[in-house]
Amino acid sequence: MCFWFRGYFWPALLTVTAIQYVGDAAGHVYFWIAEDITKSGNVGPPLWFDIILPVVGFTLYALSYRRGGDARLVGDGT
């Protein structure tokens, strides 16, 4: 949908995705502490990607917005 709507649809997509990833990270940390599950599928790359990917997404959005990319609506004067 971002391909067709562009502009301000990106922050909505990033917000929903960030909420999902932060919730996933909280689940990984919960099972790490409460259940002592330290397998690499819980505390390894999945946990770190759940934390890093929202930061990367919002950073790329901010860079696109500042450089006049797809983050702005067509004809947006700001």
PDB file of N, CA and C in Angstrom:
ATOM      1  N   MET A   1       0.812  -1.178   0.000  1.00  0.00           N
ATOM      2  CA  MET A   1       0.000   0.000   0.000  1.00  0.00           C
ATOM      3  C   MET A   1       0.864   1.254   0.000  1.00  0.00           C
ATOM      4  N   CYS A   2       2.061   1.171   0.574  1.00  0.00           N
ATOM      5  CA  CYS A   2       2.934   2.343   0.575  1.00  0.00           C
ATOM      6  C   CYS A   2       3.317   2.747  -0.841  1.00  0.00           C
ATOM      7  N   PHE A   3       3.330   1.789  -1.751  1.00  0.00           N
ATOM      8  CA  PHE A   3       3.679   2.093  -3.136  1.00  0.00           C
ATOM      9  C   PHE A   3       2.636   3.015  -3.754  1.00  0.00           C
ATOM     10  N   TRP A   4       1.358   2.798  -3.454  1.00  0.00           N
ATOM     11  CA  TRP A   4       0.294   3.603  -4.056  1.00  0.00           C
ATOM     12  C   TRP A   4       0.007   4.874  -3.277  1.00  0.00           C
ATOM     13  N   PHE A   5       0.071   4.818  -1.956  1.00  0.00           N
ATOM     14  CA  PHE A   5      -0.329   5.973  -1.153  1.00  0.00           C
ATOM     15  C   PHE A   5       0.824   6.911  -0.835  1.00  0.00           C
ATOM     16  N   ARG A   6       2.023   6.406  -0.750  1.00  0.00           N
ATOM     17  CA  ARG A   6       3.222   7.189  -0.459  1.00  0.00           C
ATOM     18  C   ARG A   6       3.018   8.122   0.718  1.00  0.00           C
ATOM     19  N   GLY A   7       3.723   9.224   0.726  1.00  0.00           N
ATOM     20  CA  GLY A   7       3.531  10.276   1.712  1.00  0.00           C
ATOM     21  C   GLY A   7       3.391   9.813   3.142  1.00  0.00           C
ATOM     22  N   TYR A   8       2.310  10.211   3.774  1.00  0.00           N
ATOM     23  CA  TYR A   8       2.130   9.997   5.202  1.00  0.00           C
ATOM     24  C   TYR A   8       1.627   8.600   5.556  1.00  0.00           C
ATOM     25  N   PHE A   9       1.541   7.698   4.612  1.00  0.00           N
ATOM     26  CA  PHE A   9       1.204   6.320   4.943  1.00  0.00           C
ATOM     27  C   PHE A   9       2.394   5.617   5.600  1.00  0.00           C
ATOM     28  N   TRP A  10       3.604   6.064   5.290  1.00  0.00           N
ATOM     29  CA  TRP A  10       4.808   5.451   5.853  1.00  0.00           C
ATOM     30  C   TRP A  10       4.858   5.523   7.377  1.00  0.00           C
ATOM     31  N   PRO A  11       4.573   6.668   8.028  1.00  0.00           N
ATOM     32  CA  PRO A  11       4.619   6.674   9.497  1.00  0.00           C
ATOM     33  C   PRO A  11       3.614   5.709  10.120  1.00  0.00           C
ATOM     34  N   ALA A  12       2.458   5.554   9.494  1.00  0.00           N
ATOM     35  CA  ALA A  12       1.468   4.605  10.022  1.00  0.00           C
ATOM     36  C   ALA A  12       2.012   3.190   9.953  1.00  0.00           C
ATOM     37  N   LEU A  13       2.587   2.840   8.835  1.00  0.00           N
ATOM     38  CA  LEU A  13       3.166   1.507   8.680  1.00  0.00           C
ATOM     39  C   LEU A  13       4.309   1.292   9.666  1.00  0.00           C
ATOM     40  N   LEU A  14       5.175   2.276   9.801  1.00  0.00           N
ATOM     41  CA  LEU A  14       6.306   2.143  10.721  1.00  0.00           C
ATOM     42  C   LEU A  14       5.850   2.038  12.173  1.00  0.00           C
ATOM     43  N   THR A  15       4.809   2.777  12.547  1.00  0.00           N
ATOM     44  CA  THR A  15       4.313   2.729  13.918  1.00  0.00           C
ATOM     45  C   THR A  15       3.737   1.355  14.248  1.00  0.00           C
ATOM     46  N   VAL A  16       2.934   0.819  13.355  1.00  0.00           N
ATOM     47  CA  VAL A  16       2.353  -0.508  13.585  1.00  0.00           C
ATOM     48  C   VAL A  16       3.451  -1.570  13.648  1.00  0.00           C
ATOM     49  N   THR A  17       4.402  -1.487  12.758  1.00  0.00           N
ATOM     50  CA  THR A  17       5.502  -2.448  12.741  1.00  0.00           C
ATOM     51  C   THR A  17       6.352  -2.323  14.011  1.00  0.00           C
ATOM     52  N   ALA A  18       6.609  -1.097  14.445  1.00  0.00           N
ATOM     53  CA  ALA A  18       7.411  -0.895  15.656  1.00  0.00           C
ATOM     54  C   ALA A  18       6.692  -1.451  16.880  1.00  0.00           C
ATOM     55  N   ILE A  19       5.372  -1.248  16.964  1.00  0.00           N
ATOM     56  CA  ILE A  19       4.611  -1.801  18.089  1.00  0.00           C
ATOM     57  C   ILE A  19       4.711  -3.324  18.091  1.00  0.00           C
ATOM     58  N   GLN A  20       4.602  -3.923  16.928  1.00  0.00           N
ATOM     59  CA  GLN A  20       4.709  -5.378  16.823  1.00  0.00           C
ATOM     60  C   GLN A  20       6.085  -5.866  17.272  1.00  0.00           C
ATOM     61  N   TYR A  21       7.135  -5.215  16.768  1.00  0.00           N
ATOM     62  CA  TYR A  21       8.491  -5.650  17.103  1.00  0.00           C
ATOM     63  C   TYR A  21       8.826  -5.421  18.572  1.00  0.00           C
ATOM     64  N   VAL A  22       8.386  -4.299  19.139  1.00  0.00           N
ATOM     65  CA  VAL A  22       8.648  -4.045  20.557  1.00  0.00           C
ATOM     66  C   VAL A  22       7.897  -5.061  21.421  1.00  0.00           C
ATOM     67  N   GLY A  23       6.684  -5.413  21.024  1.00  0.00           N
ATOM     68  CA  GLY A  23       5.945  -6.453  21.738  1.00  0.00           C
ATOM     69  C   GLY A  23       6.638  -7.800  21.646  1.00  0.00           C
ATOM     70  N   ASP A  24       7.153  -8.110  20.460  1.00  0.00           N
ATOM     71  CA  ASP A  24       7.909  -9.353  20.307  1.00  0.00           C
ATOM     72  C   ASP A  24       9.157  -9.352  21.191  1.00  0.00           C
ATOM     73  N   ALA A  25       9.858  -8.220  21.225  1.00  0.00           N
ATOM     74  CA  ALA A  25      11.062  -8.125  22.056  1.00  0.00           C
ATOM     75  C   ALA A  25      10.707  -8.301  23.528  1.00  0.00           C
ATOM     76  N   ALA A  26       9.588  -7.719  23.956  1.00  0.00           N
ATOM     77  CA  ALA A  26       9.156  -7.886  25.347  1.00  0.00           C
ATOM     78  C   ALA A  26       8.869  -9.353  25.648  1.00  0.00           C
ATOM     79  N   GLY A  27       8.273 -10.057  24.702  1.00  0.00           N
ATOM     80  CA  GLY A  27       8.025 -11.486  24.882  1.00  0.00           C
ATOM     81  C   GLY A  27       9.312 -12.278  24.992  1.00  0.00           C
ATOM     82  N   HIS A  28      10.291 -11.932  24.155  1.00  0.00           N
ATOM     83  CA  HIS A  28      11.589 -12.612  24.232  1.00  0.00           C
ATOM     84  C   HIS A  28      12.229 -12.386  25.600  1.00  0.00           C
ATOM     85  N   VAL A  29      12.206 -11.148  26.084  1.00  0.00           N
ATOM     86  CA  VAL A  29      12.809 -10.834  27.385  1.00  0.00           C
ATOM     87  C   VAL A  29      12.040 -11.529  28.500  1.00  0.00           C
ATOM     88  N   TYR A  30      10.725 -11.566  28.411  1.00  0.00           N
ATOM     89  CA  TYR A  30       9.912 -12.242  29.434  1.00  0.00           C
ATOM     90  C   TYR A  30      10.298 -13.719  29.530  1.00  0.00           C
ATOM     91  N   PHE A  31      10.337 -14.400  28.387  1.00  0.00           N
ATOM     92  CA  PHE A  31      10.672 -15.824  28.418  1.00  0.00           C
ATOM     93  C   PHE A  31      12.121 -16.055  28.819  1.00  0.00           C
ATOM     94  N   TRP A  32      12.978 -15.089  28.526  1.00  0.00           N
ATOM     95  CA  TRP A  32      14.371 -15.183  28.943  1.00  0.00           C
ATOM     96  C   TRP A  32      14.456 -15.134  30.469  1.00  0.00           C
ATOM     97  N   ILE A  33      13.723 -14.196  31.090  1.00  0.00           N
ATOM     98  CA  ILE A  33      13.801 -14.019  32.536  1.00  0.00           C
ATOM     99  C   ILE A  33      12.915 -15.025  33.281  1.00  0.00           C
ATOM    100  N   ALA A  34      11.658 -15.142  32.898  1.00  0.00           N
ATOM    101  CA  ALA A  34      10.705 -15.958  33.652  1.00  0.00           C
ATOM    102  C   ALA A  34      10.898 -17.452  33.450  1.00  0.00           C
ATOM    103  N   GLU A  35      11.163 -17.843  32.228  1.00  0.00           N
ATOM    104  CA  GLU A  35      11.267 -19.273  31.913  1.00  0.00           C
ATOM    105  C   GLU A  35      12.702 -19.748  31.732  1.00  0.00           C
ATOM    106  N   ASP A  36      13.654 -18.818  31.788  1.00  0.00           N
ATOM    107  CA  ASP A  36      15.071 -19.120  31.611  1.00  0.00           C
ATOM    108  C   ASP A  36      15.349 -19.820  30.276  1.00  0.00           C
ATOM    109  N   ILE A  37      14.679 -19.351  29.237  1.00  0.00           N
ATOM    110  CA  ILE A  37      14.910 -19.888  27.895  1.00  0.00           C
ATOM    111  C   ILE A  37      16.009 -19.053  27.255  1.00  0.00           C
ATOM    112  N   THR A  38      17.183 -19.628  27.118  1.00  0.00           N
ATOM    113  CA  THR A  38      18.332 -18.900  26.588  1.00  0.00           C
ATOM    114  C   THR A  38      18.793 -19.444  25.244  1.00  0.00           C
ATOM    115  N   LYS A  39      17.907 -20.113  24.543  1.00  0.00           N
ATOM    116  CA  LYS A  39      18.260 -20.623  23.220  1.00  0.00           C
ATOM    117  C   LYS A  39      18.453 -19.457  22.257  1.00  0.00           C
ATOM    118  N   SER A  40      19.235 -19.680  21.222  1.00  0.00           N
ATOM    119  CA  SER A  40      19.537 -18.594  20.282  1.00  0.00           C
ATOM    120  C   SER A  40      18.292 -18.103  19.547  1.00  0.00           C
ATOM    121  N   GLY A  41      17.246 -18.923  19.459  1.00  0.00           N
ATOM    122  CA  GLY A  41      16.015 -18.485  18.820  1.00  0.00           C
ATOM    123  C   GLY A  41      15.198 -17.546  19.681  1.00  0.00           C
ATOM    124  N   ASN A  42      15.585 -17.391  20.941  1.00  0.00           N
ATOM    125  CA  ASN A  42      14.869 -16.478  21.834  1.00  0.00           C
ATOM    126  C   ASN A  42      15.707 -15.265  22.210  1.00  0.00           C
ATOM    127  N   VAL A  43      16.948 -15.485  22.580  1.00  0.00           N
ATOM    128  CA  VAL A  43      17.779 -14.385  23.074  1.00  0.00           C
ATOM    129  C   VAL A  43      18.798 -13.931  22.037  1.00  0.00           C
ATOM    130  N   GLY A  44      18.910 -14.615  20.939  1.00  0.00           N
ATOM    131  CA  GLY A  44      19.906 -14.277  19.929  1.00  0.00           C
ATOM    132  C   GLY A  44      19.412 -13.228  18.943  1.00  0.00           C
ATOM    133  N   PRO A  45      19.646 -13.474  17.669  1.00  0.00           N
ATOM    134  CA  PRO A  45      19.285 -12.500  16.631  1.00  0.00           C
ATOM    135  C   PRO A  45      17.817 -12.058  16.621  1.00  0.00           C
ATOM    136  N   PRO A  46      16.837 -12.924  16.902  1.00  0.00           N
ATOM    137  CA  PRO A  46      15.458 -12.417  16.895  1.00  0.00           C
ATOM    138  C   PRO A  46      15.226 -11.269  17.874  1.00  0.00           C
ATOM    139  N   LEU A  47      15.799 -11.366  19.062  1.00  0.00           N
ATOM    140  CA  LEU A  47      15.635 -10.293  20.044  1.00  0.00           C
ATOM    141  C   LEU A  47      16.296  -9.012  19.559  1.00  0.00           C
ATOM    142  N   TRP A  48      17.509  -9.126  19.052  1.00  0.00           N
ATOM    143  CA  TRP A  48      18.225  -7.925  18.625  1.00  0.00           C
ATOM    144  C   TRP A  48      17.570  -7.285  17.408  1.00  0.00           C
ATOM    145  N   PHE A  49      17.089  -8.093  16.465  1.00  0.00           N
ATOM    146  CA  PHE A  49      16.409  -7.527  15.305  1.00  0.00           C
ATOM    147  C   PHE A  49      15.092  -6.860  15.699  1.00  0.00           C
ATOM    148  N   ASP A  50      14.393  -7.417  16.687  1.00  0.00           N
ATOM    149  CA  ASP A  50      13.151  -6.798  17.149  1.00  0.00           C
ATOM    150  C   ASP A  50      13.402  -5.426  17.766  1.00  0.00           C
ATOM    151  N   ILE A  51      14.582  -5.204  18.281  1.00  0.00           N
ATOM    152  CA  ILE A  51      14.927  -3.909  18.868  1.00  0.00           C
ATOM    153  C   ILE A  51      15.492  -2.955  17.812  1.00  0.00           C
ATOM    154  N   ILE A  52      16.320  -3.461  16.921  1.00  0.00           N
ATOM    155  CA  ILE A  52      17.048  -2.614  15.968  1.00  0.00           C
ATOM    156  C   ILE A  52      16.180  -2.183  14.782  1.00  0.00           C
ATOM    157  N   LEU A  53      15.331  -3.064  14.254  1.00  0.00           N
ATOM    158  CA  LEU A  53      14.599  -2.749  13.028  1.00  0.00           C
ATOM    159  C   LEU A  53      13.663  -1.545  13.140  1.00  0.00           C
ATOM    160  N   PRO A  54      12.919  -1.343  14.226  1.00  0.00           N
ATOM    161  CA  PRO A  54      12.115  -0.117  14.302  1.00  0.00           C
ATOM    162  C   PRO A  54      12.968   1.155  14.288  1.00  0.00           C
ATOM    163  N   VAL A  55      14.111   1.110  14.952  1.00  0.00           N
ATOM    164  CA  VAL A  55      15.009   2.273  14.961  1.00  0.00           C
ATOM    165  C   VAL A  55      15.511   2.560  13.545  1.00  0.00           C
ATOM    166  N   VAL A  56      15.894   1.522  12.836  1.00  0.00           N
ATOM    167  CA  VAL A  56      16.364   1.686  11.456  1.00  0.00           C
ATOM    168  C   VAL A  56      15.243   2.224  10.573  1.00  0.00           C
ATOM    169  N   GLY A  57      14.030   1.699  10.729  1.00  0.00           N
ATOM    170  CA  GLY A  57      12.900   2.148   9.922  1.00  0.00           C
ATOM    171  C   GLY A  57      12.596   3.621  10.114  1.00  0.00           C
ATOM    172  N   PHE A  58      12.511   4.079  11.362  1.00  0.00           N
ATOM    173  CA  PHE A  58      12.225   5.490  11.625  1.00  0.00           C
ATOM    174  C   PHE A  58      13.382   6.389  11.195  1.00  0.00           C
ATOM    175  N   THR A  59      14.610   5.894  11.307  1.00  0.00           N
ATOM    176  CA  THR A  59      15.758   6.667  10.838  1.00  0.00           C
ATOM    177  C   THR A  59      15.710   6.854   9.328  1.00  0.00           C
ATOM    178  N   LEU A  60      15.416   5.784   8.600  1.00  0.00           N
ATOM    179  CA  LEU A  60      15.318   5.900   7.146  1.00  0.00           C
ATOM    180  C   LEU A  60      14.161   6.799   6.729  1.00  0.00           C
ATOM    181  N   TYR A  61      13.049   6.741   7.471  1.00  0.00           N
ATOM    182  CA  TYR A  61      11.928   7.636   7.181  1.00  0.00           C
ATOM    183  C   TYR A  61      12.334   9.097   7.381  1.00  0.00           C
ATOM    184  N   ALA A  62      13.025   9.385   8.484  1.00  0.00           N
ATOM    185  CA  ALA A  62      13.456  10.755   8.760  1.00  0.00           C
ATOM    186  C   ALA A  62      14.416  11.256   7.684  1.00  0.00           C
ATOM    187  N   LEU A  63      15.326  10.395   7.259  1.00  0.00           N
ATOM    188  CA  LEU A  63      16.255  10.793   6.191  1.00  0.00           C
ATOM    189  C   LEU A  63      15.518  11.049   4.881  1.00  0.00           C
ATOM    190  N   SER A  64      14.549  10.212   4.565  1.00  0.00           N
ATOM    191  CA  SER A  64      13.768  10.408   3.343  1.00  0.00           C
ATOM    192  C   SER A  64      12.966  11.700   3.410  1.00  0.00           C
ATOM    193  N   TYR A  65      12.397  11.980   4.573  1.00  0.00           N
ATOM    194  CA  TYR A  65      11.609  13.201   4.739  1.00  0.00           C
ATOM    195  C   TYR A  65      12.488  14.439   4.572  1.00  0.00           C
ATOM    196  N   ARG A  66      13.662  14.425   5.179  1.00  0.00           N
ATOM    197  CA  ARG A  66      14.561  15.579   5.104  1.00  0.00           C
ATOM    198  C   ARG A  66      15.080  15.806   3.696  1.00  0.00           C
ATOM    199  N   ARG A  67      15.215  14.750   2.920  1.00  0.00           N
ATOM    200  CA  ARG A  67      15.757  14.887   1.565  1.00  0.00           C
ATOM    201  C   ARG A  67      14.676  15.004   0.505  1.00  0.00           C
ATOM    202  N   GLY A  68      13.409  15.097   0.930  1.00  0.00           N
ATOM    203  CA  GLY A  68      12.318  15.295  -0.015  1.00  0.00           C
ATOM    204  C   GLY A  68      11.939  14.030  -0.761  1.00  0.00           C
ATOM    205  N   GLY A  69      12.137  12.878  -0.190  1.00  0.00           N
ATOM    206  CA  GLY A  69      11.816  11.614  -0.839  1.00  0.00           C
ATOM    207  C   GLY A  69      10.353  11.256  -0.724  1.00  0.00           C
ATOM    208  N   ASP A  70      10.061   9.970  -0.732  1.00  0.00           N
ATOM    209  CA  ASP A  70       8.687   9.468  -0.697  1.00  0.00           C
ATOM    210  C   ASP A  70       7.979   9.730   0.622  1.00  0.00           C
ATOM    211  N   ALA A  71       8.691  10.217   1.614  1.00  0.00           N
ATOM    212  CA  ALA A  71       8.067  10.478   2.910  1.00  0.00           C
ATOM    213  C   ALA A  71       7.179  11.717   2.868  1.00  0.00           C
ATOM    214  N   ARG A  72       7.274  12.524   1.834  1.00  0.00           N
ATOM    215  CA  ARG A  72       6.459  13.733   1.727  1.00  0.00           C
ATOM    216  C   ARG A  72       5.355  13.525   0.695  1.00  0.00           C
ATOM    217  N   LEU A  73       4.260  14.180   0.934  1.00  0.00           N
ATOM    218  CA  LEU A  73       3.190  14.160  -0.042  1.00  0.00           C
ATOM    219  C   LEU A  73       3.573  14.993  -1.253  1.00  0.00           C
ATOM    220  N   VAL A  74       3.049  14.652  -2.407  1.00  0.00           N
ATOM    221  CA  VAL A  74       3.309  15.439  -3.604  1.00  0.00           C
ATOM    222  C   VAL A  74       2.693  16.819  -3.402  1.00  0.00           C
ATOM    223  N   GLY A  75       3.461  17.857  -3.625  1.00  0.00           N
ATOM    224  CA  GLY A  75       2.985  19.208  -3.439  1.00  0.00           C
ATOM    225  C   GLY A  75       3.048  19.700  -2.016  1.00  0.00           C
ATOM    226  N   ASP A  76       3.668  18.912  -1.128  1.00  0.00           N
ATOM    227  CA  ASP A  76       3.812  19.306   0.280  1.00  0.00           C
ATOM    228  C   ASP A  76       4.854  20.431   0.334  1.00  0.00           C
ATOM    229  N   GLY A  77       4.446  21.580   0.763  1.00  0.00           N
ATOM    230  CA  GLY A  77       5.329  22.740   0.754  1.00  0.00           C
ATOM    231  C   GLY A  77       6.305  22.824   1.896  1.00  0.00           C
ATOM    232  N   THR A  78       6.258  21.895   2.849  1.00  0.00           N
ATOM    233  CA  THR A  78       7.154  21.972   4.002  1.00  0.00           C
ATOM    234  C   THR A  78       8.471  21.316   3.730  1.00  0.00           C
TER     235      THR A  78
END
